[in-house]
Amino acid sequence: MLSKKTTFGINGEIIIPGDKSISHRSVIIPSLANGVSEISNLLMSDDVIHTINAFKLMGVKIEEVKNKLIIHGLGLNSLKKPNKEIYLGNSGTGARLLTGLLSSQNFSSLLTGDKSLSSRPMKRIIDPLTNMNAKFDTTNNKLPLKIIGSELKKYNHIIKIPSAQIKSGLILACLNTKGKSTILENHITRDHTEIMLGYFGADIEIEKNSSTKKILINGKKELIGKNIEVPSDLSSAAFLIVAALINSNSEIKLKNININPTRNGILTALELMGANIKLENTRKLNNENIADIIVKSSILSGCELSESMAELMIDEYPILAIAASFAKSPSIFRGLGELKVKESNRLELIQLNLERSGVDCKINGDDLYIDPTKVSDIKNNKIKTNFDHRIAMAFSILASKKGDLLIEDSNSISTSFPKFKEIFNNAGGNLIET
Ligand code: S3P
């Protein structure tokens, strides 16, 4: 895909598709509930479709009726043994959450994924599940992963690597395990699983103090089907937000965006850089915080972000790096180690592609330095994405300001935002299929 400069800015009222994290959970949790759940604004991206297919394979009746997904849940312990492998494509969320869930079922299953997912670490979820007596067959702690379903024992977990995927996989295992299990977190991770389980009537309690959060789950309590309206995805909105900020003559309004406080670091970071962003109409939707977001072209300054910000916005560093590339002063983003084990090594690809685009950028350990005062012309217009959707979208936005960039393997964008090209072009973007 070729991404070119935009001429008249990014404008209009833009509808962003449903949140990816909440969409996965909006398939998984209703499938485990008793009764029917109707899901609207579900993100129909490749990752979520793989999760839907997984539950269909395990006997859950899932129908698409008039833009809604109707899920006929089977209850906590009635999934059927799939008659073939469960293929999860590119989805780390699908892989970690299903590993937890399937380890407590009374059948064995095999999880597989694409090249990127098959290289991502699974030990982080396998190890804590093993403490509950979960059994796996794996040669290198990666996919393909055979999960030997069995009755698990309750456990008091302490999360070592801050990750909502690990936490959520464990919660799903504890849900189908007799007795009270606990999960202790010392860092903030997104809490969509806890919020949705509370809404579906799970026996789940949260104890919070200033530095830790304890989740108490009393297993084997059946869930009750509920309707869900999935809020729009802040992570997808972030590409349009930065496009509007860096291109002059821009003003956009993004409606119903999820601003869950465990996820909204990108807004804090951009405001720190001087972005003109306003939130309107803040309210709750199925216990999630949402708002309409208004963004105008802005002169940005660089900023320094500590490691603790990474917990609140890990998926947004590729697009934040693009914002930083057009600021009037340098930025330092610290503690980005987890970026190395996402859909690609994002830290390395941000640095490589910014350098190709003529932006001065360095990595020091887990820290990223961007100096927009030292810019040159594009050195190599090929953007290497390693099939990573967020790298592809972030550099499309960079080109909207700077000029022609050829985004390699841009079909990866359908992982999270299949209508990105159409939506961005309708707002004034200039993306061309090559
Ligand atoms: C996700 C959690 C995050 C995030 C991913 C989605 C989720 O991963 O990067 O895109 O839906 O739980 P980690 O929890 O491993 O950081």
CSV table of C-alpha atoms and ligand atoms in Angstrom, one decimal:
chain,number,residue,atom,x,y,z
A,1,MET,CA,0.0,0.0,0.0
A,2,LEU,CA,1.3,3.5,-0.8
A,3,SER,CA,0.6,6.3,1.7
A,4,LYS,CA,0.9,9.8,0.4
A,5,LYS,CA,0.7,13.3,1.8
A,6,THR,CA,-2.7,14.6,2.6
A,7,THR,CA,-3.6,18.0,1.3
A,8,PHE,CA,-6.6,19.5,3.1
A,9,GLY,CA,-6.2,17.9,6.6
A,10,ILE,CA,-8.2,15.2,8.4
A,11,ASN,CA,-11.8,16.1,9.0
A,12,GLY,CA,-15.3,15.0,10.0
A,13,GLU,CA,-17.2,12.9,12.4
A,14,ILE,CA,-15.6,9.4,12.3
A,15,ILE,CA,-17.1,6.1,13.4
A,16,ILE,CA,-14.4,3.9,14.8
A,17,PRO,CA,-15.1,0.1,15.0
A,18,GLY,CA,-15.6,-1.8,18.2
A,19,ASP,CA,-12.7,-2.3,20.7
A,20,LYS,CA,-10.6,-5.4,20.0
A,21,SER,CA,-10.0,-6.4,23.6
A,22,ILE,CA,-13.6,-6.0,24.5
A,23,SER,CA,-14.7,-7.8,21.3
A,24,HIS,CA,-12.7,-11.0,22.2
A,25,ARG,CA,-14.2,-11.0,25.7
A,26,SER,CA,-17.7,-10.4,24.2
A,27,VAL,CA,-17.4,-13.7,22.4
A,28,ILE,CA,-15.7,-15.7,25.1
A,29,ILE,CA,-17.7,-14.7,28.1
A,30,PRO,CA,-21.2,-15.0,26.5
A,31,SER,CA,-20.2,-18.4,25.2
A,32,LEU,CA,-19.6,-19.5,28.8
A,33,ALA,CA,-22.8,-18.0,30.1
A,34,ASN,CA,-26.3,-19.6,30.3
A,35,GLY,CA,-28.7,-18.2,27.9
A,36,VAL,CA,-28.6,-15.9,24.9
A,37,SER,CA,-26.5,-12.7,24.6
A,38,GLU,CA,-26.8,-10.2,21.7
A,39,ILE,CA,-23.6,-8.3,20.9
A,40,SER,CA,-23.6,-5.1,18.9
A,41,ASN,CA,-20.7,-3.1,17.4
A,42,LEU,CA,-18.5,-6.2,17.7
A,43,LEU,CA,-15.2,-5.7,15.8
A,44,MET,CA,-15.3,-8.1,12.9
A,45,SER,CA,-11.6,-8.2,12.3
A,46,ASP,CA,-9.5,-11.3,11.6
A,47,ASP,CA,-8.4,-11.7,15.2
A,48,VAL,CA,-11.9,-11.6,16.6
A,49,ILE,CA,-13.3,-13.8,13.8
A,50,HIS,CA,-10.7,-16.5,14.8
A,51,THR,CA,-12.1,-16.3,18.4
A,52,ILE,CA,-15.7,-16.7,17.0
A,53,ASN,CA,-14.6,-19.7,15.0
A,54,ALA,CA,-13.0,-21.2,18.0
A,55,PHE,CA,-16.2,-21.2,20.0
A,56,LYS,CA,-18.3,-22.4,17.0
A,57,LEU,CA,-15.8,-25.3,16.8
A,58,MET,CA,-16.5,-26.0,20.5
A,59,GLY,CA,-20.3,-26.3,19.9
A,60,VAL,CA,-21.5,-22.8,20.7
A,61,LYS,CA,-24.2,-21.6,18.3
A,62,ILE,CA,-23.2,-18.1,17.1
A,63,GLU,CA,-25.3,-16.3,14.5
A,64,GLU,CA,-24.9,-13.0,12.8
A,65,VAL,CA,-28.3,-11.2,12.5
A,66,LYS,CA,-28.6,-7.6,11.3
A,67,ASN,CA,-25.1,-6.5,12.4
A,68,LYS,CA,-25.5,-8.2,15.8
A,69,LEU,CA,-23.9,-11.4,16.9
A,70,ILE,CA,-26.3,-13.7,18.8
A,71,ILE,CA,-24.5,-16.1,21.1
A,72,HIS,CA,-26.3,-19.1,22.6
A,73,GLY,CA,-24.0,-19.7,25.6
A,74,LEU,CA,-23.4,-23.3,26.8
A,75,GLY,CA,-22.6,-22.6,30.4
A,76,LEU,CA,-19.2,-22.9,32.2
A,77,ASN,CA,-18.4,-26.5,31.6
A,78,SER,CA,-20.3,-27.7,28.5
A,79,LEU,CA,-18.0,-26.7,25.7
A,80,LYS,CA,-17.5,-29.6,23.3
A,81,LYS,CA,-14.1,-31.1,22.2
A,82,PRO,CA,-13.2,-29.4,18.9
A,83,ASN,CA,-12.8,-31.9,16.1
A,84,LYS,CA,-9.7,-30.1,14.7
A,85,GLU,CA,-7.0,-27.7,15.8
A,86,ILE,CA,-8.1,-24.2,16.9
A,87,TYR,CA,-6.3,-21.7,14.6
A,88,LEU,CA,-6.0,-18.3,16.1
A,89,GLY,CA,-4.2,-16.4,13.3
A,90,ASN,CA,-2.2,-13.4,14.7
A,91,SER,CA,-4.0,-13.1,18.0
A,92,GLY,CA,-2.0,-13.1,21.2
A,93,THR,CA,-5.2,-12.2,23.2
A,94,GLY,CA,-7.0,-15.3,21.7
A,95,ALA,CA,-4.0,-17.5,22.5
A,96,ARG,CA,-3.4,-16.4,26.1
A,97,LEU,CA,-7.1,-16.3,27.1
A,98,LEU,CA,-8.0,-19.6,25.4
A,99,THR,CA,-5.0,-21.3,27.0
A,100,GLY,CA,-6.4,-20.5,30.4
A,101,LEU,CA,-10.0,-21.4,29.6
A,102,LEU,CA,-9.2,-24.6,27.8
A,103,SER,CA,-6.8,-25.9,30.5
A,104,SER,CA,-9.8,-26.3,32.8
A,105,GLN,CA,-12.1,-28.1,30.3
A,106,ASN,CA,-12.7,-31.9,30.3
A,107,PHE,CA,-11.1,-32.4,26.8
A,108,SER,CA,-7.8,-31.8,25.1
A,109,SER,CA,-7.3,-29.2,22.4
A,110,LEU,CA,-4.5,-27.9,20.1
A,111,LEU,CA,-3.9,-24.2,19.6
A,112,THR,CA,-2.1,-23.0,16.4
A,113,GLY,CA,-1.4,-19.6,14.9
A,114,ASP,CA,0.4,-17.8,12.1
A,115,LYS,CA,4.2,-17.3,11.9
A,116,SER,CA,4.2,-14.3,14.3
A,117,LEU,CA,1.9,-15.8,16.9
A,118,SER,CA,3.9,-19.1,16.8
A,119,SER,CA,7.0,-17.2,17.8
A,120,ARG,CA,5.4,-15.3,20.8
A,121,PRO,CA,6.0,-16.4,24.4
A,122,MET,CA,3.4,-18.7,26.0
A,123,LYS,CA,5.5,-19.7,29.0
A,124,ARG,CA,4.2,-16.5,30.8
A,125,ILE,CA,0.7,-18.2,30.9
A,126,ILE,CA,1.8,-21.9,30.9
A,127,ASP,CA,3.9,-21.5,34.1
A,128,PRO,CA,1.2,-19.9,36.4
A,129,LEU,CA,-1.4,-22.4,35.0
A,130,THR,CA,0.9,-25.3,35.8
A,131,ASN,CA,0.7,-24.2,39.5
A,132,MET,CA,-3.0,-25.1,39.2
A,133,ASN,CA,-2.1,-28.5,37.9
A,134,ALA,CA,-2.8,-27.6,34.3
A,135,LYS,CA,-1.2,-29.9,31.7
A,136,PHE,CA,0.4,-29.0,28.4
A,137,ASP,CA,2.4,-30.7,25.7
A,138,THR,CA,4.8,-28.2,24.1
A,139,THR,CA,8.4,-28.5,23.0
A,140,ASN,CA,9.4,-24.8,23.2
A,141,ASN,CA,6.6,-23.1,25.2
A,142,LYS,CA,5.2,-21.6,22.0
A,143,LEU,CA,2.4,-22.5,19.6
A,144,PRO,CA,1.4,-25.1,18.4
A,145,LEU,CA,0.3,-25.9,22.0
A,146,LYS,CA,-1.5,-29.0,23.1
A,147,ILE,CA,-3.7,-28.3,26.1
A,148,ILE,CA,-4.6,-31.4,28.1
A,149,GLY,CA,-7.8,-30.3,29.8
A,150,SER,CA,-8.2,-31.4,33.4
A,151,GLU,CA,-9.8,-30.5,36.8
A,152,LEU,CA,-7.6,-27.7,38.2
A,153,LYS,CA,-6.9,-26.8,41.8
A,154,LYS,CA,-7.5,-23.3,43.2
A,155,TYR,CA,-4.4,-21.2,43.6
A,156,ASN,CA,-3.2,-17.8,44.9
A,157,HIS,CA,-1.4,-16.3,41.9
A,158,ILE,CA,1.1,-13.4,42.0
A,159,ILE,CA,1.4,-11.9,38.5
A,160,LYS,CA,5.1,-11.5,37.6
A,161,ILE,CA,4.8,-10.0,34.1
A,162,PRO,CA,2.2,-7.2,34.0
A,163,SER,CA,-0.1,-8.4,31.3
A,164,ALA,CA,-3.9,-8.4,30.9
A,165,GLN,CA,-3.6,-11.4,28.7
A,166,ILE,CA,-2.0,-13.5,31.4
A,167,LYS,CA,-4.3,-12.2,34.1
A,168,SER,CA,-7.4,-12.8,31.9
A,169,GLY,CA,-6.2,-16.4,31.0
A,170,LEU,CA,-5.8,-17.1,34.7
A,171,ILE,CA,-9.2,-15.6,35.6
A,172,LEU,CA,-10.9,-17.8,32.9
A,173,ALA,CA,-9.1,-20.9,34.4
A,174,CYS,CA,-10.2,-19.9,38.0
A,175,LEU,CA,-13.8,-19.4,36.8
A,176,ASN,CA,-14.1,-23.1,36.1
A,177,THR,CA,-12.1,-24.3,39.2
A,178,LYS,CA,-13.8,-25.2,42.5
A,179,GLY,CA,-13.0,-22.9,45.5
A,180,LYS,CA,-11.7,-19.3,45.9
A,181,SER,CA,-8.6,-18.5,43.8
A,182,THR,CA,-6.9,-15.1,44.0
A,183,ILE,CA,-4.7,-13.1,41.5
A,184,LEU,CA,-2.5,-10.4,42.8
A,185,GLU,CA,-1.2,-7.6,40.5
A,186,ASN,CA,1.5,-5.1,41.3
A,187,HIS,CA,1.0,-3.2,38.1
A,188,ILE,CA,-2.0,-1.8,36.3
A,189,THR,CA,-3.3,-3.9,33.3
A,190,ARG,CA,-6.5,-3.4,31.3
A,191,ASP,CA,-9.5,-4.7,33.3
A,192,HIS,CA,-12.1,-5.5,30.7
A,193,THR,CA,-12.3,-9.2,31.8
A,194,GLU,CA,-13.1,-8.3,35.4
A,195,ILE,CA,-15.6,-5.6,34.3
A,196,MET,CA,-17.5,-7.9,32.0
A,197,LEU,CA,-17.5,-10.9,34.4
A,198,GLY,CA,-19.0,-8.7,37.1
A,199,TYR,CA,-21.7,-7.7,34.6
A,200,PHE,CA,-22.4,-11.4,33.8
A,201,GLY,CA,-22.9,-12.3,37.4
A,202,ALA,CA,-19.6,-14.0,38.2
A,203,ASP,CA,-18.5,-14.4,41.8
A,204,ILE,CA,-15.6,-12.0,41.4
A,205,GLU,CA,-14.4,-9.4,43.9
A,206,ILE,CA,-11.7,-6.7,43.6
A,207,GLU,CA,-9.6,-5.5,46.5
A,208,LYS,CA,-7.5,-2.4,45.6
A,209,ASN,CA,-4.9,-0.4,47.5
A,210,SER,CA,-2.5,2.2,46.3
A,211,SER,CA,0.0,-0.2,44.7
A,212,THR,CA,-1.7,-3.6,44.4
A,213,LYS,CA,-4.9,-5.1,43.1
A,214,LYS,CA,-6.3,-8.5,44.3
A,215,ILE,CA,-8.9,-10.3,42.3
A,216,LEU,CA,-10.8,-13.0,44.2
A,217,ILE,CA,-12.7,-15.5,42.1
A,218,ASN,CA,-15.0,-18.1,43.5
A,219,GLY,CA,-15.1,-20.7,40.8
A,220,LYS,CA,-18.0,-22.8,39.4
A,221,LYS,CA,-20.6,-20.1,39.7
A,222,GLU,CA,-22.7,-20.0,36.5
A,223,LEU,CA,-22.8,-16.8,34.4
A,224,ILE,CA,-26.0,-15.3,33.0
A,225,GLY,CA,-26.2,-14.2,29.4
A,226,LYS,CA,-26.4,-10.4,28.8
A,227,ASN,CA,-26.5,-8.0,25.9
A,228,ILE,CA,-23.4,-6.0,25.2
A,229,GLU,CA,-22.7,-2.9,23.1
A,230,VAL,CA,-19.0,-2.9,22.4
A,231,PRO,CA,-17.5,0.7,22.7
A,232,SER,CA,-15.3,1.9,19.9
A,233,ASP,CA,-11.6,1.2,20.1
A,234,LEU,CA,-9.3,3.9,21.5
A,235,SER,CA,-6.3,2.0,20.1
A,236,SER,CA,-7.7,2.3,16.6
A,237,ALA,CA,-8.9,5.9,17.2
A,238,ALA,CA,-5.3,6.8,18.1
A,239,PHE,CA,-4.3,6.6,14.4
A,240,LEU,CA,-6.9,9.1,13.4
A,241,ILE,CA,-6.2,11.3,16.5
A,242,VAL,CA,-2.5,11.6,15.6
A,243,ALA,CA,-3.3,12.2,11.9
A,244,ALA,CA,-5.6,15.1,12.9
A,245,LEU,CA,-3.0,16.5,15.3
A,246,ILE,CA,0.0,16.5,12.9
A,247,ASN,CA,-1.9,17.7,9.7
A,248,SER,CA,-2.9,21.3,9.6
A,249,ASN,CA,-6.6,22.3,8.9
A,250,SER,CA,-7.8,19.2,10.8
A,251,GLU,CA,-10.7,18.8,13.1
A,252,ILE,CA,-12.4,15.4,13.9
A,253,LYS,CA,-15.0,14.0,16.3
A,254,LEU,CA,-14.8,10.4,17.3
A,255,LYS,CA,-17.9,9.0,19.0
A,256,ASN,CA,-18.4,6.4,21.8
A,257,ILE,CA,-14.7,5.8,22.4
A,258,ASN,CA,-13.7,3.5,25.2
A,259,ILE,CA,-11.6,5.6,27.7
A,260,ASN,CA,-11.2,2.9,30.4
A,261,PRO,CA,-8.6,4.4,32.8
A,262,THR,CA,-6.4,1.3,32.5
A,263,ARG,CA,-6.0,2.0,28.8
A,264,ASN,CA,-6.1,5.7,28.2
A,265,GLY,CA,-2.4,6.6,28.5
A,266,ILE,CA,-2.3,7.8,24.9
A,267,LEU,CA,-4.6,10.7,25.7
A,268,THR,CA,-2.5,11.7,28.7
A,269,ALA,CA,0.7,11.5,26.7
A,270,LEU,CA,-0.7,13.5,23.8
A,271,GLU,CA,-2.1,16.1,26.2
A,272,LEU,CA,1.3,16.4,27.8
A,273,MET,CA,2.7,17.1,24.3
A,274,GLY,CA,0.2,20.0,24.0
A,275,ALA,CA,-2.4,18.3,21.9
A,276,ASN,CA,-5.8,20.0,21.5
A,277,ILE,CA,-8.0,17.1,22.5
A,278,LYS,CA,-11.4,17.5,24.3
A,279,LEU,CA,-13.6,14.8,25.8
A,280,GLU,CA,-17.4,15.3,25.6
A,281,ASN,CA,-20.4,13.3,26.8
A,282,THR,CA,-18.4,11.0,29.1
A,283,ARG,CA,-20.7,8.2,30.3
A,284,LYS,CA,-20.8,4.4,31.0
A,285,LEU,CA,-21.7,1.7,28.6
A,286,ASN,CA,-21.9,-1.9,30.1
A,287,ASN,CA,-19.8,-0.6,33.0
A,288,GLU,CA,-17.0,0.7,30.6
A,289,ASN,CA,-16.2,4.4,30.5
A,290,ILE,CA,-16.8,6.0,27.1
A,291,ALA,CA,-16.7,9.5,25.6
A,292,ASP,CA,-16.8,11.5,22.4
A,293,ILE,CA,-13.3,12.8,21.5
A,294,ILE,CA,-12.7,16.1,19.6
A,295,VAL,CA,-9.3,16.7,18.1
A,296,LYS,CA,-7.8,19.7,16.3
A,297,SER,CA,-4.5,20.3,14.6
A,298,SER,CA,-1.9,21.2,17.2
A,299,ILE,CA,1.7,22.2,17.6
A,300,LEU,CA,3.2,19.4,19.7
A,301,SER,CA,6.2,19.5,22.0
A,302,GLY,CA,8.3,16.4,22.9
A,303,CYS,CA,7.8,14.7,26.3
A,304,GLU,CA,9.5,12.2,28.6
A,305,LEU,CA,7.4,9.2,29.6
A,306,SER,CA,8.3,6.8,32.4
A,307,GLU,CA,7.9,3.0,32.4
A,308,SER,CA,4.7,3.3,34.3
A,309,MET,CA,3.0,5.0,31.3
A,310,ALA,CA,3.8,1.9,29.2
A,311,GLU,CA,1.3,-0.1,31.3
A,312,LEU,CA,-1.5,2.3,30.2
A,313,MET,CA,-0.7,2.5,26.5
A,314,ILE,CA,1.6,-0.3,25.3
A,315,ASP,CA,-0.2,-0.7,22.0
A,316,GLU,CA,0.0,3.0,21.2
A,317,TYR,CA,3.8,3.5,21.1
A,318,PRO,CA,4.0,3.1,17.3
A,319,ILE,CA,1.6,5.9,16.7
A,320,LEU,CA,2.9,8.0,19.6
A,321,ALA,CA,6.4,7.7,18.0
A,322,ILE,CA,4.8,9.3,14.8
A,323,ALA,CA,3.4,12.2,16.9
A,324,ALA,CA,6.8,12.7,18.5
A,325,SER,CA,8.4,12.8,15.0
A,326,PHE,CA,6.5,16.0,14.3
A,327,ALA,CA,7.0,17.7,17.7
A,328,LYS,CA,9.2,20.7,18.1
A,329,SER,CA,11.4,19.1,20.7
A,330,PRO,CA,12.8,15.6,21.5
A,331,SER,CA,11.0,12.8,23.3
A,332,ILE,CA,12.1,9.9,25.5
A,333,PHE,CA,9.8,6.9,26.1
A,334,ARG,CA,11.2,4.6,28.8
A,335,GLY,CA,10.6,1.0,29.8
A,336,LEU,CA,9.3,-0.4,26.5
A,337,GLY,CA,10.6,-4.0,26.9
A,338,GLU,CA,7.2,-5.5,26.3
A,339,LEU,CA,7.1,-3.9,22.8
A,340,LYS,CA,9.7,-6.4,21.7
A,341,VAL,CA,7.3,-9.4,22.1
A,342,LYS,CA,4.2,-8.0,20.5
A,343,GLU,CA,3.0,-8.9,17.0
A,344,SER,CA,6.5,-8.0,15.9
A,345,ASN,CA,9.5,-6.5,17.7
A,346,ARG,CA,7.8,-3.1,17.6
A,347,LEU,CA,10.7,-1.3,19.3
A,348,GLU,CA,13.1,-2.4,16.5
A,349,LEU,CA,10.6,-1.7,13.7
A,350,ILE,CA,9.8,1.8,15.0
A,351,GLN,CA,13.5,2.7,15.0
A,352,LEU,CA,14.3,1.1,11.7
A,353,ASN,CA,11.3,2.7,9.9
A,354,LEU,CA,11.7,6.2,11.4
A,355,GLU,CA,15.3,6.1,10.3
A,356,ARG,CA,14.3,5.1,6.8
A,357,SER,CA,11.8,8.0,6.9
A,358,GLY,CA,14.5,10.5,7.9
A,359,VAL,CA,13.7,10.9,11.6
A,360,ASP,CA,16.5,10.7,14.1
A,361,CYS,CA,15.7,7.9,16.5
A,362,LYS,CA,17.7,5.7,18.9
A,363,ILE,CA,17.1,2.7,21.2
A,364,ASN,CA,19.0,2.5,24.4
A,365,GLY,CA,18.1,-0.8,26.2
A,366,ASP,CA,14.3,-0.6,26.6
A,367,ASP,CA,14.1,3.2,26.0
A,368,LEU,CA,13.3,5.0,22.8
A,369,TYR,CA,14.7,8.5,21.9
A,370,ILE,CA,13.2,10.5,19.0
A,371,ASP,CA,14.7,13.8,18.0
A,372,PRO,CA,12.5,15.6,15.5
A,373,THR,CA,14.8,18.6,15.3
A,374,LYS,CA,17.2,16.4,13.2
A,375,VAL,CA,15.1,15.5,10.2
A,376,SER,CA,16.2,14.7,6.7
A,377,ASP,CA,14.6,13.5,3.5
A,378,ILE,CA,13.1,10.0,3.3
A,379,LYS,CA,16.1,7.6,2.9
A,380,ASN,CA,14.3,4.5,1.9
A,381,ASN,CA,10.5,4.6,1.3
A,382,LYS,CA,9.9,0.9,2.0
A,383,ILE,CA,8.2,0.5,5.5
A,384,LYS,CA,9.1,-3.0,6.9
A,385,THR,CA,6.1,-4.2,8.9
A,386,ASN,CA,6.8,-7.9,9.5
A,387,PHE,CA,3.0,-8.3,9.1
A,388,ASP,CA,2.3,-6.1,12.1
A,389,HIS,CA,-1.0,-4.1,11.8
A,390,ARG,CA,-0.1,-1.3,14.1
A,391,ILE,CA,3.3,-0.6,12.5
A,392,ALA,CA,1.5,-0.5,9.1
A,393,MET,CA,-1.1,1.9,10.3
A,394,ALA,CA,1.3,4.2,12.2
A,395,PHE,CA,3.6,4.7,9.2
A,396,SER,CA,0.6,5.3,6.9
A,397,ILE,CA,-0.1,8.3,9.2
A,398,LEU,CA,3.5,9.4,9.1
A,399,ALA,CA,3.3,9.5,5.3
A,400,SER,CA,0.1,11.6,5.5
A,401,LYS,CA,2.4,14.5,6.6
A,402,LYS,CA,5.8,13.6,5.2
A,403,GLY,CA,5.2,12.0,1.8
A,404,ASP,CA,5.2,8.8,-0.2
A,405,LEU,CA,5.9,5.6,1.8
A,406,LEU,CA,5.4,2.1,0.6
A,407,ILE,CA,3.8,0.1,3.4
A,408,GLU,CA,4.8,-3.6,3.0
A,409,ASP,CA,2.4,-6.4,3.9
A,410,SER,CA,-0.3,-3.9,4.7
A,411,ASN,CA,-3.0,-6.6,4.5
A,412,SER,CA,-2.1,-7.2,8.2
A,413,ILE,CA,-4.2,-4.2,9.0
A,414,SER,CA,-7.3,-6.5,8.9
A,415,THR,CA,-6.1,-8.0,12.2
A,416,SER,CA,-7.6,-5.1,14.1
A,417,PHE,CA,-9.0,-2.4,11.7
A,418,PRO,CA,-10.2,-3.8,8.4
A,419,LYS,CA,-11.8,-0.5,7.3
A,420,PHE,CA,-8.8,1.6,8.2
A,421,LYS,CA,-8.0,2.6,4.6
A,422,GLU,CA,-11.6,3.5,3.8
A,423,ILE,CA,-12.2,5.4,7.0
A,424,PHE,CA,-8.9,7.3,6.8
A,425,ASN,CA,-9.4,8.2,3.1
A,426,ASN,CA,-13.0,9.4,3.8
A,427,ALA,CA,-11.6,11.8,6.4
A,428,GLY,CA,-9.0,13.2,4.0
A,429,GLY,CA,-6.2,10.5,4.0
A,430,ASN,CA,-4.5,9.4,0.8
A,431,LEU,CA,-3.9,5.7,0.9
A,432,ILE,CA,-3.5,3.8,-2.4
A,433,GLU,CA,-3.4,0.1,-3.0
A,434,THR,CA,-0.4,-0.8,-5.2
B,1,S3P,C1,-4.6,-7.2,25.4
B,1,S3P,C2,-3.6,-6.9,26.2
B,1,S3P,C3,-2.3,-6.4,25.9
B,1,S3P,C4,-2.3,-5.7,24.5
B,1,S3P,C5,-3.1,-6.5,23.5
B,1,S3P,C6,-4.5,-6.8,23.9
B,1,S3P,C7,-5.9,-7.8,25.8
B,1,S3P,O1,-1.3,-7.4,25.9
B,1,S3P,O2,-1.0,-5.4,24.1
B,1,S3P,O3,-3.1,-5.9,22.2
B,1,S3P,O4,-6.9,-7.8,25.1
B,1,S3P,O5,-5.9,-8.3,27.0
B,1,S3P,P1,-0.6,-7.7,27.3
B,1,S3P,O6,-1.6,-7.8,28.3
B,1,S3P,O7,0.2,-9.0,27.1
B,1,S3P,O8,0.3,-6.5,27.6
